[in-house]
Amino acid sequence: MQNLARHPSFAEDLRAASMASCLAVRIFDSAEAQVSCSLSFSHESLLRETIQSNLPQLSRL
């Protein structure tokens, strides 16, 4: 599972999922979603690092 996190497409998939989520939220609440998406993308690398560092625990579930 850790190898998956290091795979280049993992980051691309994560970004695509984030964009899709933000787009869905933006449809319902434009102003809040724009702020949320801006914060989400500015912290994308932090999110990726958090997921990667927690993969060992997640794989045990």
Backbone atoms as SQL, in Angstrom:
CREATE TABLE atoms (id INTEGER PRIMARY KEY, chain TEXT, resi INTEGER, resn TEXT, atom TEXT, x REAL, y REAL, z REAL);
INSERT INTO atoms VALUES
  (1, 'A', 1, 'MET', 'N', 0.824, -1.192, 0.000),
  (2, 'A', 1, 'MET', 'CA', 0.000, 0.000, 0.000),
  (3, 'A', 1, 'MET', 'C', 0.868, 1.256, 0.000),
  (4, 'A', 2, 'GLN', 'N', 2.023, 1.215, 0.662),
  (5, 'A', 2, 'GLN', 'CA', 2.914, 2.374, 0.649),
  (6, 'A', 2, 'GLN', 'C', 3.417, 2.654, -0.758),
  (7, 'A', 3, 'ASN', 'N', 3.669, 1.603, -1.534),
  (8, 'A', 3, 'ASN', 'CA', 4.127, 1.805, -2.906),
  (9, 'A', 3, 'ASN', 'C', 3.086, 2.551, -3.715),
  (10, 'A', 4, 'LEU', 'N', 1.833, 2.323, -3.431),
  (11, 'A', 4, 'LEU', 'CA', 0.751, 3.027, -4.121),
  (12, 'A', 4, 'LEU', 'C', 0.851, 4.530, -3.879),
  (13, 'A', 5, 'ALA', 'N', 1.155, 4.915, -2.643),
  (14, 'A', 5, 'ALA', 'CA', 1.253, 6.337, -2.304),
  (15, 'A', 5, 'ALA', 'C', 2.415, 7.006, -3.023),
  (16, 'A', 6, 'ARG', 'N', 3.458, 6.256, -3.292),
  (17, 'A', 6, 'ARG', 'CA', 4.628, 6.826, -3.971),
  (18, 'A', 6, 'ARG', 'C', 4.450, 6.870, -5.481),
  (19, 'A', 7, 'HIS', 'N', 3.473, 6.165, -5.984),
  (20, 'A', 7, 'HIS', 'CA', 3.248, 6.114, -7.433),
  (21, 'A', 7, 'HIS', 'C', 2.758, 7.475, -7.918),
  (22, 'A', 8, 'PRO', 'N', 3.307, 7.978, -9.028),
  (23, 'A', 8, 'PRO', 'CA', 2.924, 9.318, -9.519),
  (24, 'A', 8, 'PRO', 'C', 1.422, 9.479, -9.742),
  (25, 'A', 9, 'SER', 'N', 0.762, 8.417, -10.173),
  (26, 'A', 9, 'SER', 'CA', -0.671, 8.552, -10.440),
  (27, 'A', 9, 'SER', 'C', -1.480, 8.711, -9.153),
  (28, 'A', 10, 'PHE', 'N', -0.923, 8.296, -8.012),
  (29, 'A', 10, 'PHE', 'CA', -1.628, 8.461, -6.742),
  (30, 'A', 10, 'PHE', 'C', -1.875, 9.936, -6.470),
  (31, 'A', 11, 'ALA', 'N', -0.839, 10.752, -6.651),
  (32, 'A', 11, 'ALA', 'CA', -0.979, 12.195, -6.433),
  (33, 'A', 11, 'ALA', 'C', -1.960, 12.793, -7.433),
  (34, 'A', 12, 'GLU', 'N', -1.906, 12.326, -8.673),
  (35, 'A', 12, 'GLU', 'CA', -2.832, 12.826, -9.693),
  (36, 'A', 12, 'GLU', 'C', -4.267, 12.439, -9.346),
  (37, 'A', 13, 'ASP', 'N', -4.458, 11.204, -8.900),
  (38, 'A', 13, 'ASP', 'CA', -5.795, 10.749, -8.511),
  (39, 'A', 13, 'ASP', 'C', -6.311, 11.539, -7.315),
  (40, 'A', 14, 'LEU', 'N', -5.418, 11.807, -6.372),
  (41, 'A', 14, 'LEU', 'CA', -5.792, 12.583, -5.189),
  (42, 'A', 14, 'LEU', 'C', -6.233, 13.983, -5.594),
  (43, 'A', 15, 'ARG', 'N', -5.468, 14.602, -6.483),
  (44, 'A', 15, 'ARG', 'CA', -5.808, 15.950, -6.946),
  (45, 'A', 15, 'ARG', 'C', -7.131, 15.937, -7.717),
  (46, 'A', 16, 'ALA', 'N', -7.331, 14.934, -8.575),
  (47, 'A', 16, 'ALA', 'CA', -8.579, 14.839, -9.342),
  (48, 'A', 16, 'ALA', 'C', -9.773, 14.666, -8.407),
  (49, 'A', 17, 'ALA', 'N', -9.608, 13.850, -7.380),
  (50, 'A', 17, 'ALA', 'CA', -10.693, 13.645, -6.417),
  (51, 'A', 17, 'ALA', 'C', -10.990, 14.935, -5.662),
  (52, 'A', 18, 'SER', 'N', -9.939, 15.664, -5.296),
  (53, 'A', 18, 'SER', 'CA', -10.129, 16.943, -4.606),
  (54, 'A', 18, 'SER', 'C', -10.870, 17.930, -5.494),
  (55, 'A', 19, 'MET', 'N', -10.466, 17.981, -6.763),
  (56, 'A', 19, 'MET', 'CA', -11.110, 18.902, -7.694),
  (57, 'A', 19, 'MET', 'C', -12.580, 18.528, -7.893),
  (58, 'A', 20, 'ALA', 'N', -12.861, 17.237, -8.012),
  (59, 'A', 20, 'ALA', 'CA', -14.241, 16.789, -8.192),
  (60, 'A', 20, 'ALA', 'C', -15.087, 17.140, -6.972),
  (61, 'A', 21, 'SER', 'N', -14.529, 16.936, -5.788),
  (62, 'A', 21, 'SER', 'CA', -15.251, 17.270, -4.559),
  (63, 'A', 21, 'SER', 'C', -15.537, 18.761, -4.492),
  (64, 'A', 22, 'CYS', 'N', -14.519, 19.551, -4.813),
  (65, 'A', 22, 'CYS', 'CA', -14.697, 21.001, -4.769),
  (66, 'A', 22, 'CYS', 'C', -15.727, 21.460, -5.788),
  (67, 'A', 23, 'LEU', 'N', -15.706, 20.865, -6.955),
  (68, 'A', 23, 'LEU', 'CA', -16.663, 21.238, -7.995),
  (69, 'A', 23, 'LEU', 'C', -18.084, 20.923, -7.539),
  (70, 'A', 24, 'ALA', 'N', -18.274, 19.766, -6.930),
  (71, 'A', 24, 'ALA', 'CA', -19.599, 19.384, -6.446),
  (72, 'A', 24, 'ALA', 'C', -20.087, 20.358, -5.376),
  (73, 'A', 25, 'VAL', 'N', -19.205, 20.728, -4.466),
  (74, 'A', 25, 'VAL', 'CA', -19.584, 21.666, -3.411),
  (75, 'A', 25, 'VAL', 'C', -19.870, 23.037, -4.001),
  (76, 'A', 26, 'ARG', 'N', -19.063, 23.437, -4.977),
  (77, 'A', 26, 'ARG', 'CA', -19.205, 24.764, -5.592),
  (78, 'A', 26, 'ARG', 'C', -20.578, 24.921, -6.242),
  (79, 'A', 27, 'ILE', 'N', -21.120, 23.836, -6.759),
  (80, 'A', 27, 'ILE', 'CA', -22.441, 23.888, -7.385),
  (81, 'A', 27, 'ILE', 'C', -23.482, 24.338, -6.359),
  (82, 'A', 28, 'PHE', 'N', -23.343, 23.869, -5.117),
  (83, 'A', 28, 'PHE', 'CA', -24.340, 24.168, -4.094),
  (84, 'A', 28, 'PHE', 'C', -24.055, 25.445, -3.314),
  (85, 'A', 29, 'ASP', 'N', -22.781, 25.751, -3.120),
  (86, 'A', 29, 'ASP', 'CA', -22.465, 26.922, -2.302),
  (87, 'A', 29, 'ASP', 'C', -21.187, 27.574, -2.813),
  (88, 'A', 30, 'SER', 'N', -21.337, 28.404, -3.796),
  (89, 'A', 30, 'SER', 'CA', -20.222, 28.969, -4.548),
  (90, 'A', 30, 'SER', 'C', -19.201, 29.698, -3.683),
  (91, 'A', 31, 'ALA', 'N', -19.613, 30.603, -2.856),
  (92, 'A', 31, 'ALA', 'CA', -18.669, 31.431, -2.095),
  (93, 'A', 31, 'ALA', 'C', -17.828, 30.604, -1.127),
  (94, 'A', 32, 'GLU', 'N', -18.470, 29.754, -0.342),
  (95, 'A', 32, 'GLU', 'CA', -17.738, 28.941, 0.628),
  (96, 'A', 32, 'GLU', 'C', -16.833, 27.940, -0.059),
  (97, 'A', 33, 'ALA', 'N', -17.289, 27.366, -1.149),
  (98, 'A', 33, 'ALA', 'CA', -16.497, 26.357, -1.856),
  (99, 'A', 33, 'ALA', 'C', -15.221, 26.950, -2.431),
  (100, 'A', 34, 'GLN', 'N', -15.285, 28.177, -2.931),
  (101, 'A', 34, 'GLN', 'CA', -14.083, 28.792, -3.499),
  (102, 'A', 34, 'GLN', 'C', -13.012, 28.959, -2.428),
  (103, 'A', 35, 'VAL', 'N', -13.404, 29.362, -1.254),
  (104, 'A', 35, 'VAL', 'CA', -12.453, 29.486, -0.151),
  (105, 'A', 35, 'VAL', 'C', -11.924, 28.107, 0.223),
  (106, 'A', 36, 'SER', 'N', -12.827, 27.141, 0.333),
  (107, 'A', 36, 'SER', 'CA', -12.448, 25.785, 0.696),
  (108, 'A', 36, 'SER', 'C', -11.480, 25.185, -0.319),
  (109, 'A', 37, 'CYS', 'N', -11.756, 25.372, -1.604),
  (110, 'A', 37, 'CYS', 'CA', -10.888, 24.822, -2.643),
  (111, 'A', 37, 'CYS', 'C', -9.525, 25.485, -2.617),
  (112, 'A', 38, 'SER', 'N', -9.490, 26.779, -2.407),
  (113, 'A', 38, 'SER', 'CA', -8.204, 27.478, -2.346),
  (114, 'A', 38, 'SER', 'C', -7.353, 26.915, -1.217),
  (115, 'A', 39, 'LEU', 'N', -7.968, 26.707, -0.075),
  (116, 'A', 39, 'LEU', 'CA', -7.234, 26.145, 1.050),
  (117, 'A', 39, 'LEU', 'C', -6.821, 24.714, 0.755),
  (118, 'A', 40, 'SER', 'N', -7.719, 23.956, 0.142),
  (119, 'A', 40, 'SER', 'CA', -7.440, 22.559, -0.175),
  (120, 'A', 40, 'SER', 'C', -6.229, 22.424, -1.081),
  (121, 'A', 41, 'PHE', 'N', -6.169, 23.212, -2.144),
  (122, 'A', 41, 'PHE', 'CA', -5.074, 23.082, -3.091),
  (123, 'A', 41, 'PHE', 'C', -3.774, 23.640, -2.532),
  (124, 'A', 42, 'SER', 'N', -3.854, 24.651, -1.662),
  (125, 'A', 42, 'SER', 'CA', -2.620, 25.191, -1.089),
  (126, 'A', 42, 'SER', 'C', -2.003, 24.208, -0.102),
  (127, 'A', 43, 'HIS', 'N', -2.805, 23.290, 0.428),
  (128, 'A', 43, 'HIS', 'CA', -2.301, 22.306, 1.386),
  (129, 'A', 43, 'HIS', 'C', -2.256, 20.904, 0.796),
  (130, 'A', 44, 'GLU', 'N', -2.256, 20.814, -0.529),
  (131, 'A', 44, 'GLU', 'CA', -2.273, 19.504, -1.186),
  (132, 'A', 44, 'GLU', 'C', -1.073, 18.649, -0.801),
  (133, 'A', 45, 'SER', 'N', 0.117, 19.239, -0.774),
  (134, 'A', 45, 'SER', 'CA', 1.305, 18.446, -0.442),
  (135, 'A', 45, 'SER', 'C', 1.251, 17.978, 1.013),
  (136, 'A', 46, 'LEU', 'N', 0.725, 18.815, 1.899),
  (137, 'A', 46, 'LEU', 'CA', 0.575, 18.414, 3.297),
  (138, 'A', 46, 'LEU', 'C', -0.404, 17.247, 3.404),
  (139, 'A', 47, 'LEU', 'N', -1.489, 17.316, 2.657),
  (140, 'A', 47, 'LEU', 'CA', -2.467, 16.236, 2.653),
  (141, 'A', 47, 'LEU', 'C', -1.837, 14.939, 2.158),
  (142, 'A', 48, 'ARG', 'N', -1.074, 15.026, 1.074),
  (143, 'A', 48, 'ARG', 'CA', -0.422, 13.836, 0.513),
  (144, 'A', 48, 'ARG', 'C', 0.548, 13.239, 1.529),
  (145, 'A', 49, 'GLU', 'N', 1.341, 14.083, 2.199),
  (146, 'A', 49, 'GLU', 'CA', 2.288, 13.598, 3.207),
  (147, 'A', 49, 'GLU', 'C', 1.549, 12.933, 4.365),
  (148, 'A', 50, 'THR', 'N', 0.434, 13.521, 4.768),
  (149, 'A', 50, 'THR', 'CA', -0.355, 12.956, 5.865),
  (150, 'A', 50, 'THR', 'C', -0.880, 11.578, 5.502),
  (151, 'A', 51, 'ILE', 'N', -1.403, 11.450, 4.294),
  (152, 'A', 51, 'ILE', 'CA', -1.918, 10.153, 3.846),
  (153, 'A', 51, 'ILE', 'C', -0.789, 9.134, 3.781),
  (154, 'A', 52, 'GLN', 'N', 0.327, 9.525, 3.194),
  (155, 'A', 52, 'GLN', 'CA', 1.454, 8.600, 3.064),
  (156, 'A', 52, 'GLN', 'C', 1.965, 8.155, 4.426),
  (157, 'A', 53, 'SER', 'N', 2.045, 9.065, 5.371),
  (158, 'A', 53, 'SER', 'CA', 2.566, 8.705, 6.688),
  (159, 'A', 53, 'SER', 'C', 1.584, 7.827, 7.465),
  (160, 'A', 54, 'ASN', 'N', 0.305, 7.880, 7.108),
  (161, 'A', 54, 'ASN', 'CA', -0.698, 7.083, 7.822),
  (162, 'A', 54, 'ASN', 'C', -1.063, 5.788, 7.113),
  (163, 'A', 55, 'LEU', 'N', -0.489, 5.538, 5.950),
  (164, 'A', 55, 'LEU', 'CA', -0.813, 4.312, 5.222),
  (165, 'A', 55, 'LEU', 'C', -0.524, 3.039, 6.019),
  (166, 'A', 56, 'PRO', 'N', 0.576, 2.964, 6.775),
  (167, 'A', 56, 'PRO', 'CA', 0.795, 1.734, 7.552),
  (168, 'A', 56, 'PRO', 'C', -0.356, 1.439, 8.519),
  (169, 'A', 57, 'GLN', 'N', -0.875, 2.488, 9.186),
  (170, 'A', 57, 'GLN', 'CA', -1.999, 2.278, 10.107),
  (171, 'A', 57, 'GLN', 'C', -3.267, 1.914, 9.341),
  (172, 'A', 58, 'LEU', 'N', -3.482, 2.568, 8.200),
  (173, 'A', 58, 'LEU', 'CA', -4.687, 2.301, 7.417),
  (174, 'A', 58, 'LEU', 'C', -4.688, 0.883, 6.873),
  (175, 'A', 59, 'SER', 'N', -3.526, 0.385, 6.492),
  (176, 'A', 59, 'SER', 'CA', -3.466, -0.956, 5.911),
  (177, 'A', 59, 'SER', 'C', -3.758, -2.034, 6.950),
  (178, 'A', 60, 'ARG', 'N', -3.625, -1.696, 8.235),
  (179, 'A', 60, 'ARG', 'CA', -3.919, -2.662, 9.297),
  (180, 'A', 60, 'ARG', 'C', -5.406, -2.750, 9.618),
  (181, 'A', 61, 'LEU', 'N', -6.192, -1.790, 9.150),
  (182, 'A', 61, 'LEU', 'CA', -7.627, -1.771, 9.480),
  (183, 'A', 61, 'LEU', 'C', -8.373, -2.871, 8.767);
